[in-house]
mmCIF file of C-alpha atoms and ligand atoms in Angstrom:
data_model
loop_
_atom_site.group_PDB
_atom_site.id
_atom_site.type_symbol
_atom_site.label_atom_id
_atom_site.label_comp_id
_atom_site.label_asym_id
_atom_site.label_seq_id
_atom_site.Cartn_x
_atom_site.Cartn_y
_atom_site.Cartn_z
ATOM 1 C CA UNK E 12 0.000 0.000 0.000
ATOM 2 C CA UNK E 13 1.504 3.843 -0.658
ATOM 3 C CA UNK E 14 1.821 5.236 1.996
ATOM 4 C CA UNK E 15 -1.266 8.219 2.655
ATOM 5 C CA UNK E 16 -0.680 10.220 5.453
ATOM 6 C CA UNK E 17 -2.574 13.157 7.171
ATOM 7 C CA UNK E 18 -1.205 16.234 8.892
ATOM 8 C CA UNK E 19 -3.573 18.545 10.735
ATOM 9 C CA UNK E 20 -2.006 21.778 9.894
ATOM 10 C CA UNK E 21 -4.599 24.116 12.188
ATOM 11 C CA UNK E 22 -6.917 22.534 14.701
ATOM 12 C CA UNK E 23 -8.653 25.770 16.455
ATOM 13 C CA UNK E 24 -12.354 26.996 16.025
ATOM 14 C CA UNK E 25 -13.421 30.414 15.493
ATOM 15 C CA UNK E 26 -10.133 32.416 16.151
ATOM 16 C CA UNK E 27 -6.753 31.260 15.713
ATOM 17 C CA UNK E 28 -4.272 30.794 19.187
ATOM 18 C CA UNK E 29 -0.718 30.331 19.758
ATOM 19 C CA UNK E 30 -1.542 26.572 20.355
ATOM 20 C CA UNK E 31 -4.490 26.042 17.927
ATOM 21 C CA UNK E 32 -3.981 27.385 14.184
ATOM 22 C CA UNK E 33 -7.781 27.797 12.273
ATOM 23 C CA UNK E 34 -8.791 25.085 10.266
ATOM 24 C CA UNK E 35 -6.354 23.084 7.460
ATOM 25 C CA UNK E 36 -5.764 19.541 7.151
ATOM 26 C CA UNK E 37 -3.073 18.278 4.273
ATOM 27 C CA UNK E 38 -3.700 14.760 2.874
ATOM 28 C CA UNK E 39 -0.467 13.498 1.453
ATOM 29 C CA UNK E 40 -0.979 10.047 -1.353
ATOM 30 C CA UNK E 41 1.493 9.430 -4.253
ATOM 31 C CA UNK E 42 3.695 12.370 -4.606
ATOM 32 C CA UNK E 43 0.316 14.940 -4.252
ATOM 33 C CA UNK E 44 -1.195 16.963 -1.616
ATOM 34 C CA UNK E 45 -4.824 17.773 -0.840
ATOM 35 C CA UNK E 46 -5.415 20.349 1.286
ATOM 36 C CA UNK E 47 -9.033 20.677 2.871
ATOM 37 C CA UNK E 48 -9.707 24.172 4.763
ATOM 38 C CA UNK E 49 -7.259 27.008 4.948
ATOM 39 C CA UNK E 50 -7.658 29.000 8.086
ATOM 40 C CA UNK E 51 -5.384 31.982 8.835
ATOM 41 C CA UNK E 52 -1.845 31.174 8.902
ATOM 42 C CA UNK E 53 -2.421 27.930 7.039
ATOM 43 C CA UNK E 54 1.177 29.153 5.214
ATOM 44 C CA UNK E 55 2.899 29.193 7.956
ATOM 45 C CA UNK E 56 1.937 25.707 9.176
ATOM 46 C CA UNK E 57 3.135 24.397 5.563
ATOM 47 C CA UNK E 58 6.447 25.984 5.985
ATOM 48 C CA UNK E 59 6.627 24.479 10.020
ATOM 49 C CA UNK E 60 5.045 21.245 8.514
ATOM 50 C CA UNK E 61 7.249 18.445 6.012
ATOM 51 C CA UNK E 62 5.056 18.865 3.702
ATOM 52 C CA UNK E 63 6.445 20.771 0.626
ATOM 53 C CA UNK E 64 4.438 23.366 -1.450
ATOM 54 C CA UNK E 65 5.382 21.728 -4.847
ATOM 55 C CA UNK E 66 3.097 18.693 -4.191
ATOM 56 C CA UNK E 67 0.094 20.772 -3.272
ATOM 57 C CA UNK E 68 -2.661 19.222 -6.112
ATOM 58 C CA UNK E 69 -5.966 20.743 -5.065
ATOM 59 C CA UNK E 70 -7.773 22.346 -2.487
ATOM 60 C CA UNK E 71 -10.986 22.353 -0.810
ATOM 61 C CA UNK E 72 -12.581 24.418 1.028
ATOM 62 C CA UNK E 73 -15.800 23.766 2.796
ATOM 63 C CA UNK E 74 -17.486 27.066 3.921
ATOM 64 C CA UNK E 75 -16.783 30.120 3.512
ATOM 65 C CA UNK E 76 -16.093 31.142 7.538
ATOM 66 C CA UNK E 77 -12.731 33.309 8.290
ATOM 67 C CA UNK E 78 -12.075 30.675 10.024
ATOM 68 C CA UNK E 79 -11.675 27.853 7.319
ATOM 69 C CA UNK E 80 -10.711 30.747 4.167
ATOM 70 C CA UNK E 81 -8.721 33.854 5.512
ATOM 71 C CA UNK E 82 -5.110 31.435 4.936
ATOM 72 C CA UNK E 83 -6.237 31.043 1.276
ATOM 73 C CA UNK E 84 -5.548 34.225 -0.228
ATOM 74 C CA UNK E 85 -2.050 34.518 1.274
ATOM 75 C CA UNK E 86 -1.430 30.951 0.473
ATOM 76 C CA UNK E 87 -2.540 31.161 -3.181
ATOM 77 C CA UNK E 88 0.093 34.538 -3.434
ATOM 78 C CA UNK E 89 3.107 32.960 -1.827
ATOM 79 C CA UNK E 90 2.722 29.966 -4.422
ATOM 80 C CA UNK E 91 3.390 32.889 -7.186
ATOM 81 C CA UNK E 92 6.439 33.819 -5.558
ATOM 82 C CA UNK E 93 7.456 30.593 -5.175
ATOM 83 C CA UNK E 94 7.524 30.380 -9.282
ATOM 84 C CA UNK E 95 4.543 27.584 -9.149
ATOM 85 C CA UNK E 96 3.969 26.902 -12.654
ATOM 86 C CA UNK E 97 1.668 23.963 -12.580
ATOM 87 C CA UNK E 98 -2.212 24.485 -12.597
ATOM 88 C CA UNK E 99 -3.801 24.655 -8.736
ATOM 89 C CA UNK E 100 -7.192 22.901 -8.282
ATOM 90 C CA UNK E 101 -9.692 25.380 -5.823
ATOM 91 C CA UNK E 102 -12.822 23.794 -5.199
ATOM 92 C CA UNK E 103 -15.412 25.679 -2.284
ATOM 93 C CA UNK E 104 -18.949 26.351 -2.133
ATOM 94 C CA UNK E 105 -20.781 29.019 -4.097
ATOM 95 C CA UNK E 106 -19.346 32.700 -3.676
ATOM 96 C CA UNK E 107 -15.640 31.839 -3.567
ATOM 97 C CA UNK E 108 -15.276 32.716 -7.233
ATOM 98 C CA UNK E 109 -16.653 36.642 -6.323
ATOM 99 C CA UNK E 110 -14.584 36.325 -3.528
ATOM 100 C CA UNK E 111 -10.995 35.879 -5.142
ATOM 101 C CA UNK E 112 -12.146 38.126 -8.346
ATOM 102 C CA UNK E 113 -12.456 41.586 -5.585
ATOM 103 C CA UNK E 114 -9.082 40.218 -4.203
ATOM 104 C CA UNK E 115 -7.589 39.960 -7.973
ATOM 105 C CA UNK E 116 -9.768 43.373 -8.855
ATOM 106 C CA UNK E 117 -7.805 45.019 -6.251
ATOM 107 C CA UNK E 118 -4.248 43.627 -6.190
ATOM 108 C CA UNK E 119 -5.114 41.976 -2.890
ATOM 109 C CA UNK E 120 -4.075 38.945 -5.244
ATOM 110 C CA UNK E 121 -1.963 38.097 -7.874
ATOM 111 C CA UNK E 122 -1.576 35.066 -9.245
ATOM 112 C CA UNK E 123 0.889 33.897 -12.385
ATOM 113 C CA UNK E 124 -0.133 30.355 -12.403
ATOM 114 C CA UNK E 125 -3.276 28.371 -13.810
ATOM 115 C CA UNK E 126 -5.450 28.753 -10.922
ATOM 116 C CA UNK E 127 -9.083 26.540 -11.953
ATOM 117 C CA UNK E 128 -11.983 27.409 -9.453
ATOM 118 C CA UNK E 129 -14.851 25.032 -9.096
ATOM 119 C CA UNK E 130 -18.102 26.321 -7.454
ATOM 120 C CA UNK E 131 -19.663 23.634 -6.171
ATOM 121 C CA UNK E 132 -23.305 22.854 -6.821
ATOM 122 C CA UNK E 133 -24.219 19.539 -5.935
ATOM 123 C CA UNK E 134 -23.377 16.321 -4.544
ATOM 124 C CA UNK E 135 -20.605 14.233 -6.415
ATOM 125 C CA UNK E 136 -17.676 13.122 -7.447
ATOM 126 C CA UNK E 137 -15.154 16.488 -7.894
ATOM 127 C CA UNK E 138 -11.774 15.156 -8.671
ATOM 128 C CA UNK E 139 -10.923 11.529 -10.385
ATOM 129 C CA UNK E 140 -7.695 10.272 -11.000
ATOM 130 C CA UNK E 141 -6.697 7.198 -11.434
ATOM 131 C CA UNK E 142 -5.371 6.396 -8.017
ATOM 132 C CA UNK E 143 -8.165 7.900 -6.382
ATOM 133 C CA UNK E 144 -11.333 10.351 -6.451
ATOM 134 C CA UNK E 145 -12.396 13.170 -4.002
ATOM 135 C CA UNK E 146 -16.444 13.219 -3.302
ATOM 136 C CA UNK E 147 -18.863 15.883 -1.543
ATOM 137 C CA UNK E 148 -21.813 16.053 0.345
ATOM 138 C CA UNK E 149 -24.110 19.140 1.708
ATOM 139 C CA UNK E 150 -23.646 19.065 5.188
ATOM 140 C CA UNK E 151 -25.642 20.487 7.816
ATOM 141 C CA UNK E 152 -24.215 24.470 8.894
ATOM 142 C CA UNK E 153 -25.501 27.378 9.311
ATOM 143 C CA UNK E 154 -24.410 28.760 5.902
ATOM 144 C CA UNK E 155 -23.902 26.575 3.138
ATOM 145 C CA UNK E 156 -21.322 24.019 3.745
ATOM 146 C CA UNK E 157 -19.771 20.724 1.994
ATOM 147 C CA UNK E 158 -18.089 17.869 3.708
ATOM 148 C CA UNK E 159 -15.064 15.826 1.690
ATOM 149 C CA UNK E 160 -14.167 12.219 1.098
ATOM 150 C CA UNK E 161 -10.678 11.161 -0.339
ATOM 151 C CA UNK E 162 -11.498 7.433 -2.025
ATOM 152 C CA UNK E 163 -8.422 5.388 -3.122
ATOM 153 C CA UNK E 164 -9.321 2.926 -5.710
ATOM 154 C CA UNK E 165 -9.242 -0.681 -5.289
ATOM 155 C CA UNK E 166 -5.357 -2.026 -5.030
ATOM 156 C CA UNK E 167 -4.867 -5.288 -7.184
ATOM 157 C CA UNK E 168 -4.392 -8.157 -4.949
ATOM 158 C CA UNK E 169 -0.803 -9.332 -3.549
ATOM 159 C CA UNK E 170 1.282 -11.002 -6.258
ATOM 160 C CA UNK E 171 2.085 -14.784 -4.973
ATOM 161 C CA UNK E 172 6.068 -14.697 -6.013
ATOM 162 C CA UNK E 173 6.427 -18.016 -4.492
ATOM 163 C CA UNK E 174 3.711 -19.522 -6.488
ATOM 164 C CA UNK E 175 4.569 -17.770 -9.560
ATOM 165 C CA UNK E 176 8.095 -19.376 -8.884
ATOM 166 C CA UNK E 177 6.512 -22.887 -8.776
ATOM 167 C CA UNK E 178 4.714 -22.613 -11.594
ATOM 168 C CA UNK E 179 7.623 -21.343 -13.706
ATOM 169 C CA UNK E 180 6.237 -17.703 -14.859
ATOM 170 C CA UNK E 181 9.144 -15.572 -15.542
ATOM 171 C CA UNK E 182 9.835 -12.466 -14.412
ATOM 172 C CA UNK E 183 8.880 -9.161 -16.554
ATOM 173 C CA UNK E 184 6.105 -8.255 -18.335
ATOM 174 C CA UNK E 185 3.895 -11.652 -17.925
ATOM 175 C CA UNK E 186 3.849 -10.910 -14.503
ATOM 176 C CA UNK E 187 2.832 -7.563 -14.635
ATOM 177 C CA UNK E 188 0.215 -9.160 -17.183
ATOM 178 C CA UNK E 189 -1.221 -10.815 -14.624
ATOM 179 C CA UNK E 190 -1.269 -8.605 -11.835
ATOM 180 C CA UNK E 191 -3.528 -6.605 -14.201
ATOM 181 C CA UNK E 192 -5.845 -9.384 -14.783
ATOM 182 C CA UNK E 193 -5.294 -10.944 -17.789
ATOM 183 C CA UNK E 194 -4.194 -14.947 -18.404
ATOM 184 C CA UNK E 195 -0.978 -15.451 -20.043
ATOM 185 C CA UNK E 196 0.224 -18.453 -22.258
ATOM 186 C CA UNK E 197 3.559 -19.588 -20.791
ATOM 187 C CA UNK E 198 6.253 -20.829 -23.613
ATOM 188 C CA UNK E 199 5.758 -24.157 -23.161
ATOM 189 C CA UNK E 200 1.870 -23.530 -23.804
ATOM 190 C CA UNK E 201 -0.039 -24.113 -20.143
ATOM 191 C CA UNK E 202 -2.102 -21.422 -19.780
ATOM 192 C CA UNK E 203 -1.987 -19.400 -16.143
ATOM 193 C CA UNK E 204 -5.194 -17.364 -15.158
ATOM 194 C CA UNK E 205 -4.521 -14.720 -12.436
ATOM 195 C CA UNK E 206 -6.415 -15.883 -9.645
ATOM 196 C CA UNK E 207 -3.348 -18.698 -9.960
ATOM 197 C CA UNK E 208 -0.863 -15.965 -8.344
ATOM 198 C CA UNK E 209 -3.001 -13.156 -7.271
ATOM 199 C CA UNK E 210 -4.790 -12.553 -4.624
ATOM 200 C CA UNK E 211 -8.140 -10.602 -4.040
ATOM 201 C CA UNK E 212 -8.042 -7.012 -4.929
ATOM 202 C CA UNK E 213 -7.778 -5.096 -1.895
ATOM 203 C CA UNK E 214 -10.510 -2.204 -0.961
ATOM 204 C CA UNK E 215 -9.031 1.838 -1.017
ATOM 205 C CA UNK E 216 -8.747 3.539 1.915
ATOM 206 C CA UNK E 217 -11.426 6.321 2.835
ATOM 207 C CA UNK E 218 -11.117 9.195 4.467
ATOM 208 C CA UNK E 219 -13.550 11.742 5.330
ATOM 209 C CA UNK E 220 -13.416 15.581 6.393
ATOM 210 C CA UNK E 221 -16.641 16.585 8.079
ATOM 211 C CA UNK E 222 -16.558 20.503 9.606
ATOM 212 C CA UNK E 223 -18.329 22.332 10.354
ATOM 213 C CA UNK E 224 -21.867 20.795 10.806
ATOM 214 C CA UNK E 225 -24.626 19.440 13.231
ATOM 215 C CA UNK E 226 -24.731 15.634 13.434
ATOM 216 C CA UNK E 227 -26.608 14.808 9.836
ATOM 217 C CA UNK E 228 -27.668 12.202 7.880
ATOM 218 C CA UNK E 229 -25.495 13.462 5.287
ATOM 219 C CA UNK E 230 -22.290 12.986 6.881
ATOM 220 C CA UNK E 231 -23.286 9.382 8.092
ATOM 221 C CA UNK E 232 -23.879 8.927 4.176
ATOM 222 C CA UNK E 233 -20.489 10.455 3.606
ATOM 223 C CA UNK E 234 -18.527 8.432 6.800
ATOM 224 C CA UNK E 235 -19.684 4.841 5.657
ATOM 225 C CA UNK E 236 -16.855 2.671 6.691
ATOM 226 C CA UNK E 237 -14.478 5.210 6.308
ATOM 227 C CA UNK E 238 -10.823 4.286 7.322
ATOM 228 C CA UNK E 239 -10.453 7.663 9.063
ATOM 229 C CA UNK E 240 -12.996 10.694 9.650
ATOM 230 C CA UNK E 241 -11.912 13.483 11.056
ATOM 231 C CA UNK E 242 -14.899 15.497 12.183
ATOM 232 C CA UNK E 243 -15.101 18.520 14.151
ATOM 233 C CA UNK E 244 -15.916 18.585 17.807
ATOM 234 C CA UNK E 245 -16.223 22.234 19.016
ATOM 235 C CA UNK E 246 -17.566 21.667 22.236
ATOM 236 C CA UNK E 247 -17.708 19.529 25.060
ATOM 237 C CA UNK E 248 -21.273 16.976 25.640
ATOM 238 C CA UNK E 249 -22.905 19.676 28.122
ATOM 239 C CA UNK E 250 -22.780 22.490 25.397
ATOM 240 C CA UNK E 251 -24.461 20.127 22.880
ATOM 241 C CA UNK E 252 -27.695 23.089 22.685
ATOM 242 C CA UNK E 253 -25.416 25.957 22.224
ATOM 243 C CA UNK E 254 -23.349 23.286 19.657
ATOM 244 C CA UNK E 255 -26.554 23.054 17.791
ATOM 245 C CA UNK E 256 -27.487 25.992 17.482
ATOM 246 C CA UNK E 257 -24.400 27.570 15.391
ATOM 247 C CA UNK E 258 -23.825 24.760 13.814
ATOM 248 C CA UNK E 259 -21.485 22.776 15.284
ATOM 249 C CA UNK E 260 -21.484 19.312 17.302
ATOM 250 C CA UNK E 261 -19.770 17.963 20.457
ATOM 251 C CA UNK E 262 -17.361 15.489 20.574
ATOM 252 C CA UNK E 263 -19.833 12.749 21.487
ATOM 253 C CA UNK E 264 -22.023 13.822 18.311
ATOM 254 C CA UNK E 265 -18.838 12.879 16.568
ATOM 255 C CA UNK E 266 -18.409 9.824 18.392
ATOM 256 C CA UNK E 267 -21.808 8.615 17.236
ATOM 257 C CA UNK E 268 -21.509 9.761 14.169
ATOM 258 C CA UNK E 269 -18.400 7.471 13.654
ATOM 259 C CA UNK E 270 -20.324 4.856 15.574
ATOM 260 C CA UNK E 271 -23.234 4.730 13.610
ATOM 261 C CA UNK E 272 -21.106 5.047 9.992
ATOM 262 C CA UNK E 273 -18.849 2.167 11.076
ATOM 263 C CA UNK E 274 -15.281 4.197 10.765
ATOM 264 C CA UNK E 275 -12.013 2.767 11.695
ATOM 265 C CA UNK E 276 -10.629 5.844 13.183
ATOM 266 C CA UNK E 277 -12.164 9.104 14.494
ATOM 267 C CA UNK E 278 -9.939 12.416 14.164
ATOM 268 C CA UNK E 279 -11.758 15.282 16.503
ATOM 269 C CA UNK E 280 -10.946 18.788 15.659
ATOM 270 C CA UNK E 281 -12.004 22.360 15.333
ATOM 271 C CA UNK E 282 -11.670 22.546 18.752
ATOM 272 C CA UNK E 283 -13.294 25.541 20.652
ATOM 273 C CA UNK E 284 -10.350 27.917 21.957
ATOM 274 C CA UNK E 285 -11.735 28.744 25.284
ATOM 275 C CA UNK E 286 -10.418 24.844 26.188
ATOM 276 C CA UNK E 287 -6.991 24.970 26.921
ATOM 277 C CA UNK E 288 -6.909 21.225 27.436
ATOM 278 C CA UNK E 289 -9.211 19.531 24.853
ATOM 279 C CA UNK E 290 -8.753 16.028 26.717
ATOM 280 C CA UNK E 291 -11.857 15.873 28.568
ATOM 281 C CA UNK E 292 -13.141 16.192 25.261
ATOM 282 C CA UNK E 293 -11.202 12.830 23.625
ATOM 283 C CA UNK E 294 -12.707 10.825 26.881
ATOM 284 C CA UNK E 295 -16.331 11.881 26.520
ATOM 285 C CA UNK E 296 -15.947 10.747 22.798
ATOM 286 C CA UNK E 297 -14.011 7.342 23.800
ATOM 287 C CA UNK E 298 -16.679 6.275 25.813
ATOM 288 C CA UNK E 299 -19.160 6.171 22.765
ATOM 289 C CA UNK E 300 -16.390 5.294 20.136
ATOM 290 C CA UNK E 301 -12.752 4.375 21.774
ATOM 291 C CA UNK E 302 -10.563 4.454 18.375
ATOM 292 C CA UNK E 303 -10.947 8.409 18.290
ATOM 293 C CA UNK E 304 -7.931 10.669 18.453
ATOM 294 C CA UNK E 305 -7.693 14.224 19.455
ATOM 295 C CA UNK E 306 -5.789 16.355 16.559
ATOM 296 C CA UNK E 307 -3.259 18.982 17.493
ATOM 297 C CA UNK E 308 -1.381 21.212 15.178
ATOM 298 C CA UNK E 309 1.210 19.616 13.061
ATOM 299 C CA UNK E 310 0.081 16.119 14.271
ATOM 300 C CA UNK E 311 0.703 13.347 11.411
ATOM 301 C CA UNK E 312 -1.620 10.374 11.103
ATOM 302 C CA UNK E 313 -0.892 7.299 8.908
ATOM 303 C CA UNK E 314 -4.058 6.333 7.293
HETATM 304 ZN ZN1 ZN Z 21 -15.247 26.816 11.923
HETATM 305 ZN ZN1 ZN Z 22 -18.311 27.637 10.385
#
């Protein structure tokens, strides 16, 4: 399996701290980053990060709060200056596109590279390669607001060597042959079909990027057996009314949420500042789901 690794660049709500940088999270897979969210000072987490600017493929930004855009405009400049040729994926919810045109208008910002900007109107898939595809859903906030999921395709089963060995298929292209599925016709004529040497195809990793939103049936939808969700939890269970009503959930909503959906791994973040320690938070979540994880700023998680 490549290795797919997540590093949660800014894990504050509302207003950035020394301790808990606004919203980003970079997904690293095959040589490309995604980046989902870019708070304030989402640049200078990169830089304090491993990540490198280079790889940065696409971005996505869920709603259109300070606290999940105002690193975007900086971030898009500084790739100029850093002589990024290559286009730069933006995808965020309607209104972005106005946005960054009275930034450009203005010479708030300038940027010399191809920069495509997707509004997004509906459900779907918004990025396909083929290693992987990037999917939305409308989640539930108190603007408009889209949660993410990173799918990896389907790996091809482990290649036997052993077997192949013992049944006298040479190494080079035949193999590769049938590691993509197709029978081959050996010299001395027997005939090897590819379930001979090759296992069962093995299922892509998930993961899912949920913030910010009530507990919906959307983001169940969107969570289904996900190998990792990180979701936010703002608040702790007692504030679950005043969650609610901007918008937000608790840290046991999450935990349900990833109950119910059948994750692997729970990621909470977007965590309220006036908590200076966010653990009583993890522990009301563990008790509903235990694999969950509390993010802090230039954490890495393997996937
Ligand atoms: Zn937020
Ligand atoms: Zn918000």
């Amino acid at each position: 399996m490549h290795p797919l690794t997540l590093t949660t660049l800014g894990t504050g709500a509302g207003r950035p701290s020394l301790h808990r940088s606004s919203s980003a999270v970079a997904l690293d897979y095959q040589g490309e980053i995604l980046l989902f969210d870019c708070g304030e000072s989402t640049q200078m987490q990169i830089m304090k990060s491993t990540l490198r600017w280079g790889k940065l493929a696409a971005i996505f930004i869920g709603h259109l709060h300070g606290d999940h855009f105002n690193g975007l405009p900086g971030l898009l400049a500084t790739l100029s200056m850093s002589d990024r040729e290559a286009p730069l994926k933006l995808f965020g919810p309607e209104g972005i596109t106005d946005i960054l045109s009275v930034l450009r208008k203005h010479r708030v910002l300038y940027t010399n590279y191809p920069l495509e900007v997707f509004e997004i109107k509906k459900a779907g898939v918004l990025l396909e390669t083929d290693h992987y595809y990037v999917e939305t859903r409308f989640i539930d906030h108190i603007i408009p607001c889209w949660g993410y999921a990173f799918q990896e395709k389907d790996l091809p089963g482990v290649f036997d060597v052993k077997r192949a060995e013992a049944l006298g298929v040479p190494h080079g292209p035949l193999r590769g042959k049938l590691v993509r599925g197709q029978e081959i016709q050996l010299e001395d004529g027997r005939k090897i079909r590819p379930e001979e040497v090759v296992g069962p195809k093995r299922s892509g990793r998930r993961v899912v990027y949920c913030l910010d939103s009530r507990p919906c049936s959307e983001a169940i939808q969107l969570s289904q057996k996900a190998d990792c969700l990180i979701h936010e939890a703002t608040f702790e269970a007692c504030l679950g009314e005043e969650a609610h009503e901007w918008g937000h959930s608790t840290s046991q909503d999450a935990a349900r949420l990833a109950k119910e959906a059948q994750v692997k791994k729970l990621i909470l973040t977007h965590i309220s500042q006036r908590y200076d320690q966010a653990k009583p938070l993890l522990e009301e979540a563990q008790v509903i789901f235990p694999n969950t994880l509390l993010a802090e700023d230039l954490k890495i998680f393997e996937v």
